Amino acid sequence: MMKRDDLDTASLLAELLDALGPSAVLAGDAVPERNRNDYSGLPATTPLAVLRPADTAAVSAALRICQAHGVAVVPQGGMTGLCGGSRAGSDEIALSLERLVGIEELDAASATMTVLAGTPLQAVQEAAAAAGFFCPLDLGARGSCSIGGNLATNAGGNRVIRYGMAREMVLGIEAVLPDGTVLTSLNKMIKNNAGFDLKQLFIGSEGVLGVITRVVLKLWPKPASTMVAICAATDFANVLALLQSARQNLGPLLSAFEVMWPQYWDFATGLVRSPFAGDDVPHGAYVLIEALGTDAEQDAPRFEVWLETLLDQGTIPNAVVAQSVADGRAFWAVRDATGELYQHFPQHMAFDVGLPIARMDDYVARCRTQLQETFPGSTTLFYGHIGDGNLHIIVWQPGVDEQPKKQVEQIVYGLVREYGGTVSAEHGIGTLKRQWLGHARSQEQIALMRTLKTALDPRGLLNPGKVF
């Protein structure tokens, strides 16, 4: 984007410097590399300036000044997003929350934690654990992603089947509106029906309605036991039978149910050791199951007896249970081999979709067939958090200078719409999926989103061009 001819940049920066201080305003060559791009794969951009406010009052002042000058502001957290939602153009201001870091309070009586929005997720997890609690939200980018960004995108992760998405973990929020108004509702109560639940406006809205600055998180008891197993399945019907059995027999202990189709399994076990040592029989699918309990003496035997019963009955063809923490990590390493994808499939296309669980395997079969017929020799990998309806897809066409992104998206998202799914299960919309939003939301729903946007941001200056 070109810089606006009518913008008095010097006056704007001078006013921001006066309000925030020199350490909080970076422009020109001083713009850090980290603020130029996220993980979307889109070209890097250099914003007009990067603001690094140190508290909520400074966030408010920054938004108020930018609003007065008619300059767009793009909120930034850990910059780990995959859809371009935090990229600022050359005539836009990047508002980085990297200095809003810290645990303000851990209230053991209410089992809550009050956290500044720029705090890395891993720091939140560690603070909860040190106090004897558990923060169940977990992502591969835990060391870099910020809790504010997690909430702005309504992050999911590995344990949604038990704990829900990020929005289920939030009791209170402080957010700054586009005009600088501070909306503080740091509620700690689970029951609070006094009017609208306004925090839900900001969770999952990707920073287009307001900037989250503080949050009250709900905490859980720290697990006393962790059980992990890898199971083979004959086909997807067998996977569904295993899921139903896990829900019935493990109940609230079930925390993760991850499914890998054979092509992904072969890729992953080519990089890390297969848990099924000596089992060369191909299976229709592979399932990683995790259960978190509160009784170290009884939980593990109960888990093992359940799996042994399934094996004895012939319900599943094979299973192996982690006997140590190291085993559990090794099992998860198979599922997390996605970290090696860029090395083996450069410039591959990655998709995060949601589908009705019962129809997922049919979707996979049709999607793979269409992709292979359209792009012979392409790599197609399918895996995901199937217990919550989230499917991840990897597509890579070898021997080409540029991946056929548009054509692949038409196949992947066209089938998603046909199957009544969503084009984004946990990564958000940003800019990359904006044109596909209508495949998952009706015109009436999108119109209401625009109405809310107009009400809170009538000039359209907060994270413009994102979501819709």
Short mmCIF file of C-alpha atoms in Angstrom, two decimals:
data_model
loop_
_atom_site.label_atom_id
_atom_site.label_comp_id
_atom_site.label_asym_id
_atom_site.label_seq_id
_atom_site.Cartn_x
_atom_site.Cartn_y
_atom_site.Cartn_z
CA MET A 1 0.00 0.00 0.00
CA MET A 2 1.19 3.53 -0.81
CA LYS A 3 1.45 6.14 1.89
CA ARG A 4 -1.35 8.71 1.91
CA ASP A 5 -0.45 12.07 0.39
CA ASP A 6 -2.63 13.96 2.89
CA LEU A 7 -1.08 12.44 6.01
CA ASP A 8 1.17 14.66 8.11
CA THR A 9 3.42 11.83 9.26
CA ALA A 10 5.81 14.08 11.15
CA SER A 11 2.99 15.61 13.19
CA LEU A 12 1.48 12.19 13.91
CA LEU A 13 4.79 10.69 15.08
CA ALA A 14 5.60 13.74 17.16
CA GLU A 15 2.27 13.47 18.97
CA LEU A 16 2.74 9.75 19.54
CA LEU A 17 6.29 10.32 20.85
CA ASP A 18 5.03 12.95 23.26
CA ALA A 19 2.27 10.66 24.57
CA LEU A 20 4.10 7.32 24.67
CA GLY A 21 7.80 8.15 24.93
CA PRO A 22 10.68 7.44 22.53
CA SER A 23 11.07 3.76 23.49
CA ALA A 24 7.45 3.13 22.44
CA VAL A 25 7.56 4.62 18.95
CA LEU A 26 9.69 3.01 16.24
CA ALA A 27 9.60 4.23 12.64
CA GLY A 28 11.56 3.86 9.41
CA ASP A 29 14.67 1.71 9.70
CA ALA A 30 13.96 1.27 13.41
CA VAL A 31 10.92 -0.93 12.70
CA PRO A 32 11.91 -4.40 13.99
CA GLU A 33 11.83 -7.36 11.63
CA ARG A 34 9.40 -9.22 13.90
CA ASN A 35 6.72 -6.59 13.28
CA ARG A 36 6.86 -6.87 9.50
CA ASN A 37 5.24 -10.27 9.07
CA ASP A 38 3.47 -13.22 10.65
CA TYR A 39 3.54 -16.90 9.67
CA SER A 40 1.06 -16.54 6.82
CA GLY A 41 3.66 -16.78 4.08
CA LEU A 42 2.56 -13.43 2.66
CA PRO A 43 5.25 -10.90 1.69
CA ALA A 44 6.68 -8.86 4.55
CA THR A 45 5.51 -5.26 4.92
CA THR A 46 6.99 -2.30 6.78
CA PRO A 47 4.37 -0.34 8.73
CA LEU A 48 4.42 3.43 9.00
CA ALA A 49 5.49 2.96 12.63
CA VAL A 50 5.42 0.40 15.43
CA LEU A 51 3.94 1.47 18.75
CA ARG A 52 4.94 -0.43 21.89
CA PRO A 53 2.69 0.90 24.70
CA ALA A 54 3.58 -0.17 28.23
CA ASP A 55 0.08 -0.14 29.73
CA THR A 56 -3.61 0.17 28.94
CA ALA A 57 -3.56 3.94 29.26
CA ALA A 58 -0.87 4.12 26.58
CA VAL A 59 -2.88 1.82 24.30
CA SER A 60 -5.84 4.15 24.74
CA ALA A 61 -3.75 7.22 23.97
CA ALA A 62 -2.26 5.59 20.86
CA LEU A 63 -5.67 4.68 19.46
CA ARG A 64 -7.12 8.09 20.26
CA ILE A 65 -4.28 9.91 18.48
CA CYS A 66 -4.36 7.63 15.44
CA GLN A 67 -8.13 8.05 15.26
CA ALA A 68 -7.75 11.85 15.26
CA HIS A 69 -5.28 11.62 12.36
CA GLY A 70 -7.42 9.10 10.45
CA VAL A 71 -4.66 6.48 10.48
CA ALA A 72 -5.41 2.76 10.57
CA VAL A 73 -4.03 0.68 13.45
CA VAL A 74 -3.21 -3.04 13.32
CA PRO A 75 -2.91 -4.85 16.69
CA GLN A 76 0.01 -7.27 17.00
CA GLY A 77 0.79 -9.99 19.54
CA GLY A 78 3.32 -12.78 19.14
CA MET A 79 3.10 -12.63 15.32
CA THR A 80 2.51 -16.39 15.07
CA GLY A 81 -0.78 -16.12 13.14
CA LEU A 82 -1.21 -18.09 9.93
CA CYS A 83 -3.76 -15.97 8.08
CA GLY A 84 -2.23 -12.50 7.81
CA GLY A 85 -4.41 -10.99 10.52
CA SER A 86 -1.62 -8.95 12.15
CA ARG A 87 0.22 -7.64 9.07
CA ALA A 88 0.26 -3.84 8.85
CA GLY A 89 0.50 -2.00 5.54
CA SER A 90 2.96 0.79 4.79
CA ASP A 91 0.39 3.49 5.60
CA GLU A 92 -0.79 1.77 8.80
CA ILE A 93 0.43 1.80 12.39
CA ALA A 94 1.33 -1.50 14.06
CA LEU A 95 0.26 -1.58 17.71
CA SER A 96 2.45 -4.21 19.38
CA LEU A 97 1.49 -5.46 22.84
CA GLU A 98 4.93 -7.01 23.45
CA ARG A 99 5.53 -4.78 26.52
CA LEU A 100 2.19 -5.60 28.16
CA VAL A 101 3.66 -8.67 29.82
CA GLY A 102 3.08 -10.17 33.25
CA ILE A 103 0.84 -12.06 35.63
CA GLU A 104 -1.00 -9.44 37.66
CA GLU A 105 -2.79 -11.78 40.05
CA LEU A 106 -3.41 -15.43 40.72
CA ASP A 107 -6.51 -15.84 42.87
CA ALA A 108 -6.52 -19.33 44.37
CA ALA A 109 -9.98 -18.91 45.89
CA SER A 110 -11.64 -18.21 42.54
CA ALA A 111 -9.11 -20.29 40.57
CA THR A 112 -8.41 -17.39 38.23
CA MET A 113 -5.41 -15.59 36.81
CA THR A 114 -5.35 -11.96 35.68
CA VAL A 115 -2.85 -11.55 32.85
CA LEU A 116 -1.59 -8.75 30.60
CA ALA A 117 -2.40 -9.44 26.95
CA GLY A 118 1.17 -9.58 25.66
CA THR A 119 2.19 -12.38 28.03
CA PRO A 120 3.37 -15.50 26.16
CA LEU A 121 1.10 -18.52 26.55
CA GLN A 122 3.95 -20.60 27.95
CA ALA A 123 4.51 -18.07 30.74
CA VAL A 124 0.83 -18.36 31.63
CA GLN A 125 1.07 -22.16 31.67
CA GLU A 126 4.16 -22.11 33.86
CA ALA A 127 2.72 -19.61 36.33
CA ALA A 128 -0.42 -21.71 36.68
CA ALA A 129 1.61 -24.89 37.22
CA ALA A 130 3.82 -23.22 39.84
CA ALA A 131 0.69 -22.35 41.81
CA GLY A 132 -0.71 -25.88 41.55
CA PHE A 133 -3.17 -25.08 38.75
CA PHE A 134 -3.47 -25.94 35.08
CA CYS A 135 -3.96 -23.74 32.01
CA PRO A 136 -5.22 -26.21 29.38
CA LEU A 137 -4.82 -23.99 26.32
CA ASP A 138 -1.82 -25.33 24.40
CA LEU A 139 -0.39 -24.62 20.96
CA GLY A 140 2.85 -25.45 19.20
CA ALA A 141 3.75 -21.74 19.27
CA ARG A 142 3.28 -21.58 23.05
CA GLY A 143 6.67 -19.93 23.63
CA SER A 144 5.99 -17.08 21.21
CA CYS A 145 2.24 -16.56 20.90
CA SER A 146 0.62 -14.10 23.30
CA ILE A 147 -2.50 -14.70 25.35
CA GLY A 148 -4.14 -11.63 23.81
CA GLY A 149 -3.57 -13.01 20.33
CA ASN A 150 -4.86 -16.39 21.45
CA LEU A 151 -8.11 -14.77 22.54
CA ALA A 152 -8.38 -12.48 19.51
CA THR A 153 -8.33 -15.58 17.28
CA ASN A 154 -10.20 -17.82 19.75
CA ALA A 155 -7.34 -20.34 19.65
CA GLY A 156 -8.07 -24.04 19.86
CA GLY A 157 -5.18 -26.46 20.18
CA ASN A 158 -4.94 -30.06 21.29
CA ARG A 159 -7.35 -30.21 24.24
CA VAL A 160 -10.53 -28.63 22.88
CA ILE A 161 -12.45 -31.91 23.21
CA ARG A 162 -12.24 -31.54 27.00
CA TYR A 163 -11.71 -27.87 27.80
CA GLY A 164 -13.22 -26.10 24.80
CA MET A 165 -11.82 -23.25 22.74
CA ALA A 166 -10.06 -20.24 24.24
CA ARG A 167 -13.36 -18.41 24.82
CA GLU A 168 -14.41 -21.11 27.31
CA MET A 169 -11.36 -20.27 29.44
CA VAL A 170 -12.12 -16.54 29.84
CA LEU A 171 -14.13 -14.91 32.62
CA GLY A 172 -13.20 -11.27 32.19
CA ILE A 173 -11.58 -8.90 29.70
CA GLU A 174 -10.27 -5.39 29.44
CA ALA A 175 -10.30 -3.99 25.91
CA VAL A 176 -9.73 -0.63 24.30
CA LEU A 177 -12.20 0.47 21.62
CA PRO A 178 -11.03 2.08 18.35
CA ASP A 179 -11.65 5.61 19.68
CA GLY A 180 -9.55 4.96 22.80
CA THR A 181 -12.40 4.18 25.19
CA VAL A 182 -11.29 1.64 27.82
CA LEU A 183 -13.82 -1.09 28.55
CA THR A 184 -12.83 -2.84 31.79
CA SER A 185 -14.69 -5.93 32.93
CA LEU A 186 -12.20 -8.08 34.83
CA ASN A 187 -14.91 -10.39 36.12
CA LYS A 188 -13.88 -13.46 38.16
CA MET A 189 -17.32 -14.99 38.58
CA ILE A 190 -18.52 -17.94 36.51
CA LYS A 191 -22.12 -16.83 37.02
CA ASN A 192 -22.66 -13.25 35.88
CA ASN A 193 -25.76 -12.60 33.81
CA ALA A 194 -25.91 -8.82 34.31
CA GLY A 195 -26.65 -7.80 30.77
CA PHE A 196 -24.75 -8.69 27.61
CA ASP A 197 -21.56 -10.75 27.88
CA LEU A 198 -19.47 -8.11 26.15
CA LYS A 199 -16.19 -10.01 26.33
CA GLN A 200 -17.49 -12.30 23.58
CA LEU A 201 -17.41 -9.33 21.17
CA PHE A 202 -13.63 -9.33 21.30
CA ILE A 203 -12.82 -13.04 21.59
CA GLY A 204 -12.43 -14.40 18.07
CA SER A 205 -12.96 -11.02 16.37
CA GLU A 206 -9.29 -10.83 15.30
CA GLY A 207 -8.73 -7.31 16.57
CA VAL A 208 -11.26 -5.57 14.31
CA LEU A 209 -13.55 -4.44 17.16
CA GLY A 210 -11.09 -3.59 19.93
CA VAL A 211 -7.66 -4.27 21.42
CA ILE A 212 -7.56 -6.75 24.32
CA THR A 213 -5.20 -5.50 27.04
CA ARG A 214 -5.94 -7.65 30.10
CA VAL A 215 -7.79 -10.89 30.69
CA VAL A 216 -9.07 -13.02 33.56
CA LEU A 217 -8.49 -16.69 32.81
CA LYS A 218 -10.25 -19.59 34.45
CA LEU A 219 -7.85 -22.23 35.81
CA TRP A 220 -8.27 -25.96 36.42
CA PRO A 221 -6.73 -28.35 38.97
CA LYS A 222 -3.27 -29.48 37.99
CA PRO A 223 -3.50 -33.04 36.57
CA ALA A 224 -1.97 -35.73 38.75
CA SER A 225 -1.75 -38.28 35.95
CA THR A 226 -1.27 -38.25 32.20
CA MET A 227 -2.02 -41.27 29.99
CA VAL A 228 -1.12 -41.38 26.31
CA ALA A 229 -1.71 -44.14 23.78
CA ILE A 230 -1.44 -44.66 20.05
CA CYS A 231 -4.13 -46.89 18.54
CA ALA A 232 -4.51 -48.36 15.10
CA ALA A 233 -7.92 -48.44 13.44
CA THR A 234 -9.16 -50.53 10.54
CA ASP A 235 -11.13 -47.65 8.99
CA PHE A 236 -12.89 -44.43 9.93
CA ALA A 237 -15.95 -46.27 11.23
CA ASN A 238 -13.53 -47.95 13.63
CA VAL A 239 -12.19 -44.49 14.60
CA LEU A 240 -15.71 -43.32 15.43
CA ALA A 241 -16.34 -46.45 17.51
CA LEU A 242 -13.10 -45.77 19.40
CA LEU A 243 -14.11 -42.15 19.99
CA GLN A 244 -17.51 -43.20 21.35
CA SER A 245 -15.88 -45.77 23.63
CA ALA A 246 -13.33 -43.22 24.88
CA ARG A 247 -16.06 -40.75 25.72
CA GLN A 248 -18.13 -43.35 27.55
CA ASN A 249 -15.31 -45.05 29.44
CA LEU A 250 -12.89 -42.20 30.12
CA GLY A 251 -15.51 -39.51 30.57
CA PRO A 252 -13.99 -36.18 31.66
CA LEU A 253 -10.48 -37.66 31.62
CA LEU A 254 -10.39 -37.64 27.80
CA SER A 255 -8.34 -34.59 26.81
CA ALA A 256 -7.14 -35.26 23.25
CA PHE A 257 -8.24 -37.44 20.36
CA GLU A 258 -5.95 -36.90 17.38
CA VAL A 259 -6.40 -38.82 14.12
CA MET A 260 -3.83 -39.34 11.39
CA TRP A 261 -4.69 -40.79 7.98
CA PRO A 262 -2.15 -43.31 6.55
CA GLN A 263 -0.35 -40.86 4.25
CA TYR A 264 0.38 -38.52 7.14
CA TRP A 265 1.38 -41.45 9.37
CA ASP A 266 3.88 -42.66 6.78
CA PHE A 267 5.36 -39.16 6.48
CA ALA A 268 5.63 -38.70 10.25
CA THR A 269 7.07 -42.14 11.04
CA GLY A 270 9.63 -41.58 8.32
CA LEU A 271 10.97 -38.80 10.54
CA VAL A 272 10.42 -40.17 14.05
CA ARG A 273 10.28 -43.73 15.35
CA SER A 274 6.92 -45.46 14.99
CA PRO A 275 5.35 -46.50 18.31
CA PHE A 276 4.31 -49.74 16.57
CA ALA A 277 7.75 -51.31 16.42
CA GLY A 278 7.57 -54.53 14.40
CA ASP A 279 4.02 -53.90 13.18
CA ASP A 280 4.37 -53.45 9.42
CA VAL A 281 0.68 -54.07 8.69
CA PRO A 282 -0.88 -50.92 7.19
CA HIS A 283 -3.95 -49.65 8.98
CA GLY A 284 -6.82 -47.43 7.90
CA ALA A 285 -6.09 -44.70 10.46
CA TYR A 286 -4.03 -43.97 13.56
CA VAL A 287 -5.28 -42.31 16.73
CA LEU A 288 -3.41 -40.58 19.55
CA ILE A 289 -5.44 -40.53 22.76
CA GLU A 290 -4.53 -38.49 25.84
CA ALA A 291 -6.30 -38.60 29.19
CA LEU A 292 -5.61 -36.32 32.16
CA GLY A 293 -6.66 -37.45 35.62
CA THR A 294 -6.51 -36.52 39.28
CA ASP A 295 -5.69 -39.94 40.81
CA ALA A 296 -2.23 -41.20 39.89
CA GLU A 297 -2.86 -44.65 41.41
CA GLN A 298 -6.17 -45.45 39.73
CA ASP A 299 -6.20 -43.52 36.44
CA ALA A 300 -3.42 -45.36 34.63
CA PRO A 301 -4.72 -48.89 35.41
CA ARG A 302 -8.22 -47.83 34.38
CA PHE A 303 -6.88 -46.47 31.10
CA GLU A 304 -4.89 -49.62 30.35
CA VAL A 305 -7.76 -51.96 31.21
CA TRP A 306 -10.02 -50.04 28.84
CA LEU A 307 -7.58 -50.41 25.95
CA GLU A 308 -6.86 -54.08 26.77
CA THR A 309 -10.59 -54.79 26.65
CA LEU A 310 -10.85 -53.17 23.21
CA LEU A 311 -7.93 -55.27 21.97
CA ASP A 312 -9.34 -58.50 23.45
CA GLN A 313 -12.71 -57.82 21.84
CA GLY A 314 -11.08 -57.12 18.50
CA THR A 315 -12.52 -53.61 18.44
CA ILE A 316 -9.12 -52.20 17.44
CA PRO A 317 -6.24 -54.10 15.80
CA ASN A 318 -3.36 -52.65 17.80
CA ALA A 319 -2.52 -50.17 20.54
CA VAL A 320 0.48 -49.14 22.60
CA VAL A 321 0.42 -47.23 25.89
CA ALA A 322 3.13 -44.79 26.97
CA GLN A 323 4.97 -46.20 29.99
CA SER A 324 6.88 -43.03 30.80
CA VAL A 325 6.89 -39.30 30.21
CA ALA A 326 9.48 -39.86 27.49
CA ASP A 327 7.16 -42.34 25.77
CA GLY A 328 4.33 -39.84 25.88
CA ARG A 329 6.50 -37.18 24.29
CA ALA A 330 7.61 -39.63 21.61
CA PHE A 331 3.99 -40.44 20.78
CA TRP A 332 3.14 -36.76 20.51
CA ALA A 333 6.20 -36.28 18.31
CA VAL A 334 4.47 -38.35 15.63
CA ARG A 335 1.45 -36.06 15.68
CA ASP A 336 3.64 -32.94 15.90
CA ALA A 337 5.89 -33.85 12.98
CA THR A 338 4.19 -31.00 11.13
CA GLY A 339 7.12 -28.86 12.23
CA GLU A 340 9.17 -30.62 9.53
CA LEU A 341 6.71 -30.00 6.71
CA TYR A 342 8.37 -26.87 5.34
CA GLN A 343 11.70 -28.67 5.06
CA HIS A 344 10.23 -31.55 3.05
CA PHE A 345 7.46 -29.71 1.18
CA PRO A 346 8.64 -26.11 0.62
CA GLN A 347 5.86 -23.60 -0.01
CA HIS A 348 3.22 -26.24 0.73
CA MET A 349 -0.39 -25.17 1.21
CA ALA A 350 -1.88 -25.74 4.66
CA PHE A 351 -5.59 -25.73 5.52
CA ASP A 352 -7.47 -25.63 8.82
CA VAL A 353 -11.11 -26.60 8.33
CA GLY A 354 -13.96 -27.89 10.46
CA LEU A 355 -16.43 -30.60 9.45
CA PRO A 356 -19.20 -32.71 10.95
CA ILE A 357 -17.26 -35.63 12.44
CA ALA A 358 -19.43 -38.35 10.90
CA ARG A 359 -18.81 -36.99 7.37
CA MET A 360 -15.12 -36.30 7.74
CA ASP A 361 -13.71 -39.45 6.11
CA ASP A 362 -16.01 -39.06 3.13
CA TYR A 363 -14.76 -35.49 2.78
CA VAL A 364 -11.14 -36.69 2.98
CA ALA A 365 -11.70 -39.33 0.29
CA ARG A 366 -13.39 -36.91 -2.12
CA CYS A 367 -10.92 -34.11 -1.44
CA ARG A 368 -7.91 -36.37 -2.00
CA THR A 369 -9.42 -37.79 -5.21
CA GLN A 370 -10.17 -34.36 -6.66
CA LEU A 371 -6.73 -33.05 -5.75
CA GLN A 372 -4.94 -36.06 -7.22
CA GLU A 373 -6.98 -35.94 -10.42
CA THR A 374 -6.41 -32.20 -10.84
CA PHE A 375 -2.76 -32.25 -9.74
CA PRO A 376 -1.28 -35.69 -10.50
CA GLY A 377 1.66 -36.56 -8.28
CA SER A 378 0.76 -34.03 -5.58
CA THR A 379 1.26 -34.78 -1.91
CA THR A 380 -1.92 -34.69 0.19
CA LEU A 381 -1.79 -35.26 3.95
CA PHE A 382 -4.77 -35.29 6.34
CA TYR A 383 -4.70 -35.20 10.15
CA GLY A 384 -6.32 -33.29 12.97
CA HIS A 385 -8.13 -32.89 16.28
CA ILE A 386 -10.96 -35.11 15.12
CA GLY A 387 -12.66 -35.27 18.50
CA ASP A 388 -13.69 -31.63 18.01
CA GLY A 389 -14.26 -31.74 14.25
CA ASN A 390 -11.03 -30.00 13.22
CA LEU A 391 -9.20 -31.30 10.14
CA HIS A 392 -5.81 -30.11 8.86
CA ILE A 393 -4.82 -30.60 5.23
CA ILE A 394 -1.42 -30.32 3.57
CA VAL A 395 -1.16 -30.06 -0.23
CA TRP A 396 2.08 -29.80 -2.20
CA GLN A 397 2.66 -29.95 -5.94
CA PRO A 398 6.29 -30.88 -6.76
CA GLY A 399 8.22 -29.56 -9.72
CA VAL A 400 6.44 -26.21 -10.08
CA ASP A 401 7.70 -22.68 -9.55
CA GLU A 402 4.48 -21.57 -7.88
CA GLN A 403 1.99 -23.69 -5.99
CA PRO A 404 -1.55 -23.74 -7.52
CA LYS A 405 -3.06 -22.07 -4.45
CA LYS A 406 -6.24 -20.70 -6.00
CA GLN A 407 -7.26 -23.96 -7.66
CA VAL A 408 -6.49 -25.99 -4.53
CA GLU A 409 -8.51 -23.59 -2.37
CA GLN A 410 -11.47 -23.94 -4.70
CA ILE A 411 -11.43 -27.71 -4.22
CA VAL A 412 -10.80 -27.71 -0.47
CA TYR A 413 -13.23 -24.93 0.44
CA GLY A 414 -15.80 -25.89 -2.19
CA LEU A 415 -16.17 -29.30 -0.54
CA VAL A 416 -16.19 -27.69 2.91
CA ARG A 417 -19.23 -25.66 1.90
CA GLU A 418 -20.92 -28.74 0.41
CA TYR A 419 -20.41 -30.69 3.65
CA GLY A 420 -21.67 -27.89 5.90
CA GLY A 421 -18.27 -27.20 7.46
CA THR A 422 -16.20 -24.13 8.20
CA VAL A 423 -13.20 -22.68 6.34
CA SER A 424 -11.53 -21.90 9.67
CA ALA A 425 -11.63 -24.16 12.70
CA GLU A 426 -9.01 -22.47 14.84
CA HIS A 427 -6.67 -20.23 12.82
CA GLY A 428 -9.02 -17.34 12.08
CA ILE A 429 -9.80 -15.59 8.79
CA GLY A 430 -7.32 -12.70 8.56
CA THR A 431 -6.75 -11.73 4.94
CA LEU A 432 -5.97 -15.15 3.47
CA LYS A 433 -9.47 -16.58 4.03
CA ARG A 434 -11.50 -13.41 3.69
CA GLN A 435 -12.78 -14.28 0.20
CA TRP A 436 -13.97 -17.67 1.48
CA LEU A 437 -15.89 -16.44 4.52
CA GLY A 438 -19.16 -16.79 2.60
CA HIS A 439 -18.54 -20.54 2.33
CA ALA A 440 -19.07 -20.82 6.10
CA ARG A 441 -21.24 -17.82 7.02
CA SER A 442 -24.50 -16.65 5.50
CA GLN A 443 -24.98 -13.20 3.99
CA GLU A 444 -27.14 -12.30 6.98
CA GLN A 445 -24.41 -13.32 9.42
CA ILE A 446 -21.75 -11.35 7.57
CA ALA A 447 -24.09 -8.34 7.43
CA LEU A 448 -24.49 -8.48 11.22
CA MET A 449 -20.69 -8.66 11.63
CA ARG A 450 -20.40 -5.52 9.51
CA THR A 451 -23.08 -3.82 11.60
CA LEU A 452 -21.11 -4.51 14.78
CA LYS A 453 -17.92 -3.29 13.11
CA THR A 454 -19.59 -0.06 12.01
CA ALA A 455 -21.06 0.53 15.46
CA LEU A 456 -17.73 0.22 17.26
CA ASP A 457 -15.41 1.44 14.51
CA PRO A 458 -17.44 3.78 12.24
CA ARG A 459 -14.32 5.03 10.43
CA GLY A 460 -13.01 1.50 9.86
CA LEU A 461 -9.55 2.30 11.22
CA LEU A 462 -8.91 -0.75 13.43
CA ASN A 463 -7.33 -3.69 11.59
CA PRO A 464 -9.01 -2.81 8.28
CA GLY A 465 -9.33 -5.37 5.51
CA LYS A 466 -9.34 -8.32 7.90
CA VAL A 467 -12.06 -10.98 8.30
CA PHE A 468 -14.57 -9.42 5.83
#
